[in-house]
Short mmCIF file of C-alpha atoms and ligand atoms in Angstrom, two decimals:
data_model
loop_
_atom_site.label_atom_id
_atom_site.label_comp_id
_atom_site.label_asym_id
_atom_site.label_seq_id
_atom_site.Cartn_x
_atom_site.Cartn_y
_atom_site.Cartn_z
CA UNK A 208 55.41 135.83 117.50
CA UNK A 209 56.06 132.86 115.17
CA UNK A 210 58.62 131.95 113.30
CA UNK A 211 58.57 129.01 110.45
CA UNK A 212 61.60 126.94 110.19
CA UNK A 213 63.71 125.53 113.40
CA UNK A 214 66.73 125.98 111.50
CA UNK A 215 69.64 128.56 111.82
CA UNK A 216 67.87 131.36 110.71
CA UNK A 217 64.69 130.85 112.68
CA UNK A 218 66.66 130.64 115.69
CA UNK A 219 68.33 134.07 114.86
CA UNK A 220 64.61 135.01 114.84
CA UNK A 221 63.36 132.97 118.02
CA UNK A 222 66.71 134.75 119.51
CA UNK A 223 66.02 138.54 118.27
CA UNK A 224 62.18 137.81 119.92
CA UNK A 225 62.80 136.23 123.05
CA UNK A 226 65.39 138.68 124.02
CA UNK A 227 63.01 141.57 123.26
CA UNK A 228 60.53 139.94 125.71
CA UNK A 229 58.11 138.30 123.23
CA UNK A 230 56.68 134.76 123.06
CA UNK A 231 57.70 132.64 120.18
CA UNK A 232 56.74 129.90 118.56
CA UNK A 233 58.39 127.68 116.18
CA UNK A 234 56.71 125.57 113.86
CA UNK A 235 59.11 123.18 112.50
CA UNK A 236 58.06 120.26 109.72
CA UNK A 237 60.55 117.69 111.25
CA UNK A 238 60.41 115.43 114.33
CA UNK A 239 64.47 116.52 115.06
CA UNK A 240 66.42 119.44 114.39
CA UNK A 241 69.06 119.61 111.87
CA UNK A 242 68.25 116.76 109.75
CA UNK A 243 69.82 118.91 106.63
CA UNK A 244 73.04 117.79 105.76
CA UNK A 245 75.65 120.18 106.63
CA UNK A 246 79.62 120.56 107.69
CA UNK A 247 78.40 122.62 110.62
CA UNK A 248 81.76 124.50 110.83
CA UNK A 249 80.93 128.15 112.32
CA UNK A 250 84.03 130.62 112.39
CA UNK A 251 83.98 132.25 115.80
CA UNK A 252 84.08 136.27 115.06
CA UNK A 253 83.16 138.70 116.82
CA UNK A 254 80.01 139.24 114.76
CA UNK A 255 77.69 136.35 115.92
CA UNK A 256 74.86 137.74 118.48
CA UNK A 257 75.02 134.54 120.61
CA UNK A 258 77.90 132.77 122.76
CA UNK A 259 77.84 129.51 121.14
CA UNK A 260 78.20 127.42 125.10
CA UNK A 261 81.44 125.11 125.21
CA UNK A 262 78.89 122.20 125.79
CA UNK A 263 77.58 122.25 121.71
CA UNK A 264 81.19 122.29 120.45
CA UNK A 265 82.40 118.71 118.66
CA UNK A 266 85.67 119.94 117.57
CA UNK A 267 87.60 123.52 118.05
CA UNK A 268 89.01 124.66 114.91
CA UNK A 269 92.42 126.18 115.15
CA UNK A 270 94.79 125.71 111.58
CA UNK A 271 92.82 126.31 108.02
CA UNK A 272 94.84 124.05 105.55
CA UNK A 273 94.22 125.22 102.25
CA UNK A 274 95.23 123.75 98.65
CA UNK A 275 94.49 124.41 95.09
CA UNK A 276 94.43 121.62 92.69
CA UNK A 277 96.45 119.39 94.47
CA UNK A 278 98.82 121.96 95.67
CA UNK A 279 98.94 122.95 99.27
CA UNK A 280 98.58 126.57 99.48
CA UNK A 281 98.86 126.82 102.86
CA UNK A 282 98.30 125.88 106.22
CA UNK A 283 97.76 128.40 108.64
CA UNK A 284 96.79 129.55 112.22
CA UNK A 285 95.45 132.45 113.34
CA UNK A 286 93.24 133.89 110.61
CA UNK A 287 89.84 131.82 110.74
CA UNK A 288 89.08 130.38 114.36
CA UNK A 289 85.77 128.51 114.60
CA UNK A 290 83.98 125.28 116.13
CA UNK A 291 82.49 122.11 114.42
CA UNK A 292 79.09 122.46 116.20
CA UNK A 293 76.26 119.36 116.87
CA UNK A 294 73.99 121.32 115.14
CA UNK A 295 70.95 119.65 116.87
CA UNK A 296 71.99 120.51 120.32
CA UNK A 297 73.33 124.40 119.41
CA UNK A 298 69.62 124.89 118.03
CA UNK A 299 68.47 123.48 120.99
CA UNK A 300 70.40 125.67 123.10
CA UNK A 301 69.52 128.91 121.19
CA UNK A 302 65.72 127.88 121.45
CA UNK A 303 65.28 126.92 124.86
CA UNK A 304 68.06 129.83 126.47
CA UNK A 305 64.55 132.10 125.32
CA UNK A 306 62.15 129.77 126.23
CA UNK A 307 60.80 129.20 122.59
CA UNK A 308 58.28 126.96 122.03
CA UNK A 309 59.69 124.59 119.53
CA UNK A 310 56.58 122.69 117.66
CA UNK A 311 57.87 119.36 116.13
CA UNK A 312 56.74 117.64 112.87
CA UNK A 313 54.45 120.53 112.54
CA UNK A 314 54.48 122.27 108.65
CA UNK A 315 53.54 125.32 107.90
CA UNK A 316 51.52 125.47 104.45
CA UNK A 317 52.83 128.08 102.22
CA UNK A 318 50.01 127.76 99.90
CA UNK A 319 46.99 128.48 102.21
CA UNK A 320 49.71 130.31 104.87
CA UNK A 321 48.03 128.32 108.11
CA UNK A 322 49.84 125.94 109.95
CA UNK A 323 48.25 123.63 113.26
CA UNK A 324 49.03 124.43 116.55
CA UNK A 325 47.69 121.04 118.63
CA UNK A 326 44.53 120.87 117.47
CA UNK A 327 43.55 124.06 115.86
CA UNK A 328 44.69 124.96 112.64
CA UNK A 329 45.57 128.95 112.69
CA UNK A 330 46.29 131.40 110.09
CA UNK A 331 50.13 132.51 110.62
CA UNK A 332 50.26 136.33 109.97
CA UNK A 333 53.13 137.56 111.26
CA UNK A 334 56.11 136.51 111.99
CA UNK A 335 59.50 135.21 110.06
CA UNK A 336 59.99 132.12 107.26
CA UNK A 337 63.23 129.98 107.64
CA UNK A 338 62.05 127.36 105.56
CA UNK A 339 66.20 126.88 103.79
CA UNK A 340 67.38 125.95 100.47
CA UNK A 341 63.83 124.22 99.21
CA UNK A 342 62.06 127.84 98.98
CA UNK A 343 65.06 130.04 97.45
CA UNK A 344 64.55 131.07 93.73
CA UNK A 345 68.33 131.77 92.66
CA UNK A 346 71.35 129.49 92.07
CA UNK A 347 71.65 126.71 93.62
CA UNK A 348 74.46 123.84 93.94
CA UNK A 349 74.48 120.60 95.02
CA UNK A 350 77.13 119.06 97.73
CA UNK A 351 77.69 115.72 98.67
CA UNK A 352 79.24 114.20 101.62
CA UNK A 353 80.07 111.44 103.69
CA UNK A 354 80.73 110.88 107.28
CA UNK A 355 83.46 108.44 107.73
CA UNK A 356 85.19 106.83 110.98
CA UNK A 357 88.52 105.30 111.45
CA UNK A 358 90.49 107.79 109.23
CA UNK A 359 93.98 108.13 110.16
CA UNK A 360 96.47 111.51 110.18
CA UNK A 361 93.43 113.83 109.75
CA UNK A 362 93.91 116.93 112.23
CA UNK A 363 90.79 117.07 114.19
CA UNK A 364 91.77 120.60 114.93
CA UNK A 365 91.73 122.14 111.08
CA UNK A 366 89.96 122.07 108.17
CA UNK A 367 91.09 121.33 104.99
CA UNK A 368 89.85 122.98 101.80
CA UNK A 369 90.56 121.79 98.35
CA UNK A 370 89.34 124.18 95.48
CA UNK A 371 89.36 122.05 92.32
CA UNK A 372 89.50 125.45 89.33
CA UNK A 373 88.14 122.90 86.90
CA UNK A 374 84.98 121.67 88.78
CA UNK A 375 84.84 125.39 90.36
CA UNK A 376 83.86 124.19 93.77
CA UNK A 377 85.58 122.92 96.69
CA UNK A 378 86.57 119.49 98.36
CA UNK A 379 86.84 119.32 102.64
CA UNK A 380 87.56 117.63 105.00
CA UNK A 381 86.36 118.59 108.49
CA UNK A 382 86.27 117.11 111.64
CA UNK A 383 83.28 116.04 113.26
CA UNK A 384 83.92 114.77 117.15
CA UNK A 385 86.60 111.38 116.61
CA UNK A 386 84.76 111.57 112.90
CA UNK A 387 85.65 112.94 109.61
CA UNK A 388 83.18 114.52 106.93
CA UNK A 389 84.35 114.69 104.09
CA UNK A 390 82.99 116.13 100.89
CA UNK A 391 82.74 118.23 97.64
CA UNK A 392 80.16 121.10 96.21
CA UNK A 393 80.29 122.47 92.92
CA UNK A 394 79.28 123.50 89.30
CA UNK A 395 78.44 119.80 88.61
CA UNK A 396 75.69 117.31 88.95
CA UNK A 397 75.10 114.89 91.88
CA UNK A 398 76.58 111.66 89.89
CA UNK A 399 79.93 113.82 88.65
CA UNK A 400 80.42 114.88 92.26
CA UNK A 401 79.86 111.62 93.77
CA UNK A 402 82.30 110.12 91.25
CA UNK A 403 85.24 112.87 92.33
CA UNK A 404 84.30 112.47 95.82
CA UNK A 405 84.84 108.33 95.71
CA UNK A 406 87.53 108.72 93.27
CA UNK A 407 89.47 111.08 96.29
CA UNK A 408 88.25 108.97 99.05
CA UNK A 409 90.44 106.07 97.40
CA UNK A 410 93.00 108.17 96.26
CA UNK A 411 94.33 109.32 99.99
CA UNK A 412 95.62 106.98 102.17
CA UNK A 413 94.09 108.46 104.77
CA UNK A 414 91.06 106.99 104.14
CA UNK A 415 92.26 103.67 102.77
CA UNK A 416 90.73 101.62 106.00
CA UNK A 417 87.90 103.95 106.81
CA UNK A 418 84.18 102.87 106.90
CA UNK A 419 81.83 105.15 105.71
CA UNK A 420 78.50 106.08 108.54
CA UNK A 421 76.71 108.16 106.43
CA UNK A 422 75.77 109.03 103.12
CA UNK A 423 74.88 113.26 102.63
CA UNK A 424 73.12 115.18 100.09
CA UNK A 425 71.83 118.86 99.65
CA UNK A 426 71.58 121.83 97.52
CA UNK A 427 73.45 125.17 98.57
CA UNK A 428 71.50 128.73 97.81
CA UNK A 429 74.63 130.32 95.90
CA UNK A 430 72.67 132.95 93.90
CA UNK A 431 72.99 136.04 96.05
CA UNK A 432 69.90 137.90 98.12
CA UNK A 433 66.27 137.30 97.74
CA UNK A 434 64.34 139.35 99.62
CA UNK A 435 60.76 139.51 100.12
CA UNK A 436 57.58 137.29 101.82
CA UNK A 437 56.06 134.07 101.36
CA UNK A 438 52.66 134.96 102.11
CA UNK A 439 53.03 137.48 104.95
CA UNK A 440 56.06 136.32 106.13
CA UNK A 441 59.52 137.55 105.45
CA UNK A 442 62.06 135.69 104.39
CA UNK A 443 65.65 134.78 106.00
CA UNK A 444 68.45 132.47 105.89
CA UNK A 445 68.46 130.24 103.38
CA UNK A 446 65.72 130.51 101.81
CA UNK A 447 66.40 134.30 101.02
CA UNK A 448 69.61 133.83 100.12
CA UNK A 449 71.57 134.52 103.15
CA UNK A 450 74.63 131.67 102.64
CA UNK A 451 77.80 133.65 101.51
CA UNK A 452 78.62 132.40 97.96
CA UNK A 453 82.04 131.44 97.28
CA UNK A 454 82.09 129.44 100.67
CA UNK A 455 78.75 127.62 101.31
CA UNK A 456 78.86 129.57 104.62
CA UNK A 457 75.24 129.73 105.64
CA UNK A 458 74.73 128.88 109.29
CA UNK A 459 76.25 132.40 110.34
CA UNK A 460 74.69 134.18 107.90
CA UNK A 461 71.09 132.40 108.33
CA UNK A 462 71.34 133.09 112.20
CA UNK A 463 71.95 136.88 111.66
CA UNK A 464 69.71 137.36 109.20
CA UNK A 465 66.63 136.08 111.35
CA UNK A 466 68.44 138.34 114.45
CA UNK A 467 68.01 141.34 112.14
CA UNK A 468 64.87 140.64 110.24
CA UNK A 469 63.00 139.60 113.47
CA UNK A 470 64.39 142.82 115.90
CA UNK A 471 63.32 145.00 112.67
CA UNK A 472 59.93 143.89 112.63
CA UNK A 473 59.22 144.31 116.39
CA UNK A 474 60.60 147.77 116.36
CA UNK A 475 58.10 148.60 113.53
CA UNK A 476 61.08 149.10 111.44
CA UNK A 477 60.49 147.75 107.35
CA UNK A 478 62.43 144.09 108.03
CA UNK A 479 63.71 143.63 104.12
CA UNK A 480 65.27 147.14 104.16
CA UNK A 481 67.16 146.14 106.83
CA UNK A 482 67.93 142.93 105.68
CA UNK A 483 69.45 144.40 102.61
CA UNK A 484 71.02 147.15 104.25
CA UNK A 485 72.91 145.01 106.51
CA UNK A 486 76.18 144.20 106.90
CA UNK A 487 75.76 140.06 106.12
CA UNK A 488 73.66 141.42 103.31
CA UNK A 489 76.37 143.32 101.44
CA UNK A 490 78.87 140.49 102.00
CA UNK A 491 76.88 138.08 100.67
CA UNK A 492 76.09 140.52 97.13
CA UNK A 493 79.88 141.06 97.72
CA UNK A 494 80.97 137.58 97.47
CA UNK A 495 78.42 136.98 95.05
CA UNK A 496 80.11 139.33 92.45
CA UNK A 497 83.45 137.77 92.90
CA UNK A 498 82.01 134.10 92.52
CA UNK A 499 80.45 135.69 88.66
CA UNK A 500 84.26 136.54 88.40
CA UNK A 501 85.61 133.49 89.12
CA UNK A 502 83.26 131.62 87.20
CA UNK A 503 84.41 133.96 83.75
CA UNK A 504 87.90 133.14 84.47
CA UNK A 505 89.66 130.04 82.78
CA UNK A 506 91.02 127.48 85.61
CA UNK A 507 94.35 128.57 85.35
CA UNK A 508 93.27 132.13 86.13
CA UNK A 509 91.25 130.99 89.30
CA UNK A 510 94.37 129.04 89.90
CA UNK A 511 96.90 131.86 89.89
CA UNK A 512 93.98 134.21 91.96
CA UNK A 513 93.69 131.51 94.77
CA UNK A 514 97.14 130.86 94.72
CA UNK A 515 98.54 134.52 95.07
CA UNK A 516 95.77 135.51 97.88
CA UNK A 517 97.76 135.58 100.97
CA UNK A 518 96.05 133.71 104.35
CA UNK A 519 94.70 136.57 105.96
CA UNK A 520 93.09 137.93 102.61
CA UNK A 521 91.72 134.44 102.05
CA UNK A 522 90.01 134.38 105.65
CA UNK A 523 88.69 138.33 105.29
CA UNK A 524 87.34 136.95 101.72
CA UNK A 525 85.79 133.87 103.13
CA UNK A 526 84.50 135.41 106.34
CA UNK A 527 82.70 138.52 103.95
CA UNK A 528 84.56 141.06 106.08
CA UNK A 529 87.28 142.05 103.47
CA UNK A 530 88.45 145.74 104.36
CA UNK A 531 89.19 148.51 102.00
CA UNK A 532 92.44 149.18 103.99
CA UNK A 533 93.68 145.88 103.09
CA UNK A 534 93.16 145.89 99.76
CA UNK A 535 94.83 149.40 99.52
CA UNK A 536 97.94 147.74 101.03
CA UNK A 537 98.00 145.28 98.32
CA UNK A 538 97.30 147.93 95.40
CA UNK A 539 101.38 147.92 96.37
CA UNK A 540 102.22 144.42 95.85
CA UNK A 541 100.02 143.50 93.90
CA UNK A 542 98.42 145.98 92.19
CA UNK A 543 96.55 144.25 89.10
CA UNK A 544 94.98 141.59 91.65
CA UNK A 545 94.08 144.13 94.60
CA UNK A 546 92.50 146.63 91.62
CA UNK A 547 90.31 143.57 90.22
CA UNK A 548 89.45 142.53 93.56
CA UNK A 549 88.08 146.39 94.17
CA UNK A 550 86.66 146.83 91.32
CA UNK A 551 84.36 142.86 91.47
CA UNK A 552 83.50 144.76 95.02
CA UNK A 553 82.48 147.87 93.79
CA UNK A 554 80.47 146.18 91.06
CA UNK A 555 81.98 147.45 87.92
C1 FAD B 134 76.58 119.47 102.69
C2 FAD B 134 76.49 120.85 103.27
C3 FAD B 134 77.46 121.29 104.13
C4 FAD B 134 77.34 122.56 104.73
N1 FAD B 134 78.30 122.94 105.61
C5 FAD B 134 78.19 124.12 106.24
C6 FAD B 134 79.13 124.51 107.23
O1 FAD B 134 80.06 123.76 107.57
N2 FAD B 134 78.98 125.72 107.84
C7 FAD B 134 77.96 126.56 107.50
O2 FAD B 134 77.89 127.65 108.07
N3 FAD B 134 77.05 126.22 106.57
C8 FAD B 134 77.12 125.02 105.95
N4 FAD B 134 76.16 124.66 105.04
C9 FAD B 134 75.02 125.58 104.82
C10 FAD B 134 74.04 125.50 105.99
O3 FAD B 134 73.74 124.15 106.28
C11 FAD B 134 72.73 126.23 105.67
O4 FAD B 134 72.98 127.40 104.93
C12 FAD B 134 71.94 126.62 106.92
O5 FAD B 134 71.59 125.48 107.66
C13 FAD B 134 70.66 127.36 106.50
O6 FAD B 134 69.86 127.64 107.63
P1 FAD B 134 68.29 127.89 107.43
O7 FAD B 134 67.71 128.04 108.78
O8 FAD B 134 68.07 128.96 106.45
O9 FAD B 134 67.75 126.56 106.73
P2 FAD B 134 67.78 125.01 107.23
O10 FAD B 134 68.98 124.74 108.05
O11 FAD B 134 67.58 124.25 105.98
O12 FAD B 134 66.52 124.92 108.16
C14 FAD B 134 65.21 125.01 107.65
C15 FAD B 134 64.27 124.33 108.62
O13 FAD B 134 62.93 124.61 108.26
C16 FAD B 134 62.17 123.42 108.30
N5 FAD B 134 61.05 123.61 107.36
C17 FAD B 134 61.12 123.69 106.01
N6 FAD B 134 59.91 123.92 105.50
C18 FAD B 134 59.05 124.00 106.55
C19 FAD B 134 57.65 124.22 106.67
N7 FAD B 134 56.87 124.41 105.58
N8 FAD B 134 57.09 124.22 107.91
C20 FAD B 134 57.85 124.03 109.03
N9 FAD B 134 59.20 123.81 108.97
C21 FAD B 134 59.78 123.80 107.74
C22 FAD B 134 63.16 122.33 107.91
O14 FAD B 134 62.72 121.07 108.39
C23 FAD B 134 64.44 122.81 108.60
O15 FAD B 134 64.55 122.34 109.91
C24 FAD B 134 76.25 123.42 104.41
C25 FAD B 134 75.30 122.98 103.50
C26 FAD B 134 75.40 121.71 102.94
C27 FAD B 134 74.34 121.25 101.99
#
């Protein structure tokens, strides 16, 4: 079985096909894994289809402190858990705990669809493509970042979201082992955000003395679901879409969605109707719809939205899991806000 892409999502895949007894193969175009920029924050729910081993974790994740232009929203416990993962070494994991064989600096070409295995080039036929945000077709935004050391009074156990309503997009700040990444994504260009992001690096003492490592950039898929093949492949994670839109979220959602397209195609079940029947699939077109809402607000509308969520309907919104219960209890406090909410959901 192969699988294109030693990412997230073609782990997911390499996962779903090990487990099932099958031998995989991973082409993947870089020497490393994880060379892509990313935060590499995973929430820990109850959702994932792999133990992610104590020995991957940088950081454990414990207090989500949230603020809205400035104004600290709150900072809570209890409603998003999660881990800053080293990315390399949790792919690494994933891959070898089902003996896939991972090959390095080895591209598969989607034009003619063959890709070399030692010294025979082979026609790939069957299998999944996690090639990321390169191949998807929708909305994209870009994110910058740096990684920074000697920061002071940063809580290596929380991270810290800043929605700006102007830029609509997001400033964090997350731990990363005795490190601190910190960066902004948005409706902007690279040059605005790496103006905002220097402009807040200077403007918080806490990074007054701190020397920045590492320079980031990438694009985030924010456009919704993709489906379909390149060539005879099908398409997960990124590259399809599967990154949950108001968040950036994508390392959850990539995983799963090679889990489920992969298991679907080896039970000789159709893998995109089960991709878009799926659970990560709806939350994704879910969040999707209320990021088109947000963006036909006016900032002081996204504002007064962000600002009257409570914590828990924040995390169930970020997460993709929001429950009809809960918004039926707030039809009773807050009726106008829990009836838009339903309605962005329900897509009308
Ligand atoms: C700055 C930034 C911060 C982020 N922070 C977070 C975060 O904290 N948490 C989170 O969940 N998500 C985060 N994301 C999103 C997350 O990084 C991605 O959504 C996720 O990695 C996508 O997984 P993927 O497997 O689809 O693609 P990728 O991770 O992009 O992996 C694709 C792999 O395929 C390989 N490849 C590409 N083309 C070929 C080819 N032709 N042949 C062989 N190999 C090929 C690439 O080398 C790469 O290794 C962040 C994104 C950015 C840009």
């Amino acid at each position: 079985m192969y699988v294109v892409g030693g990412g997230p999502g073609g782990s997911g895949a390499a996962y779903a096909a090990g487990r099932l007894g099958y031998r995989v193969v991973v082409f993947e175009a870089h020497e490393r894994l994880a060379v892509k920029p990313c935060g590499r924050g995973v929430p820990v729910v109850g959702d994932f289809p792999f133990n992610i081993p104590g020995e991957v974790v940088l950081n454990r994740i414990r207090y989500v402190d949230l603020h809205v232009d400035g104004v600290r929203a709150f900072k809570a416990r209890g409603w998003i858990e999660g881990v800053i993962v080293d990315k390399g070494a949790f792919l690494e994991h994933i891959f070898s705990s089902v003996g896939a064989e991972v090959l390095r600096r080895s591209k598969y070409n989607v034009r003619s669809g063959y890709a070399r295995i030692g010294g025979d080039v082979i026609e790939v036929r069957w299998g999944v493509f996690s090639g990321g945000f390169p191949y998807y077709d929708g909305e994209r935004i870009p994110v910058v970042q740096y990684i920074v050391d000697k920061a002071v009074d940063v809580d290596l156990e929380a991270i810290e979201i800043r929605f700006d309503t102007g830029l609509l997009g997001y400033y964090y700040v997350f731990p990363h082992g005795d490190q601190v990444e910190v960066g902004v994504g948005g409706f902007a260009d690279y040059e605005t955000l790496w103006g905002l992001l220097g402009r807040f690096l200077e403007s918080d003492y806490r990074f007054r003395g701190s020397r920045i490592v590492r320079r980031e950039v990438a694009m985030v898929s924010v456009g919704g679901l993709r489906l379909g093949y390149i060539n005879r492949l099908v398409k997960v994670g990124e590259a399809s879409g599967f990154v949950l839109p108001l968040t950036g979220e994508g390392i959850r959602p990539s995983f799963i969605s090679g889990y489920i397209a992969m298991k679907a195609l080896l039970e000789n079940r159709d893998p995109v109707g089960a991709l878009r029947s799926s659970w990560i699939g709806r939350a994704v077109r879910i969040q999707r719809r209320l990021l088109e809402w947000a963006k036909s607000l006016d900032p002081q509308g996204r504002r007064r939205l962000l600002l009257s969520l409570s914590p828990e309907e924040h995390a169930e919104i970020a997460l993709g899991a929001l429950r009809i219960p809960r918004l039926a209890r707030s039809v009773i406090s807050k009726p106008r806000l829990a009836l838009s909410l339903l309605a962005r959901i329900l897509g009308f």
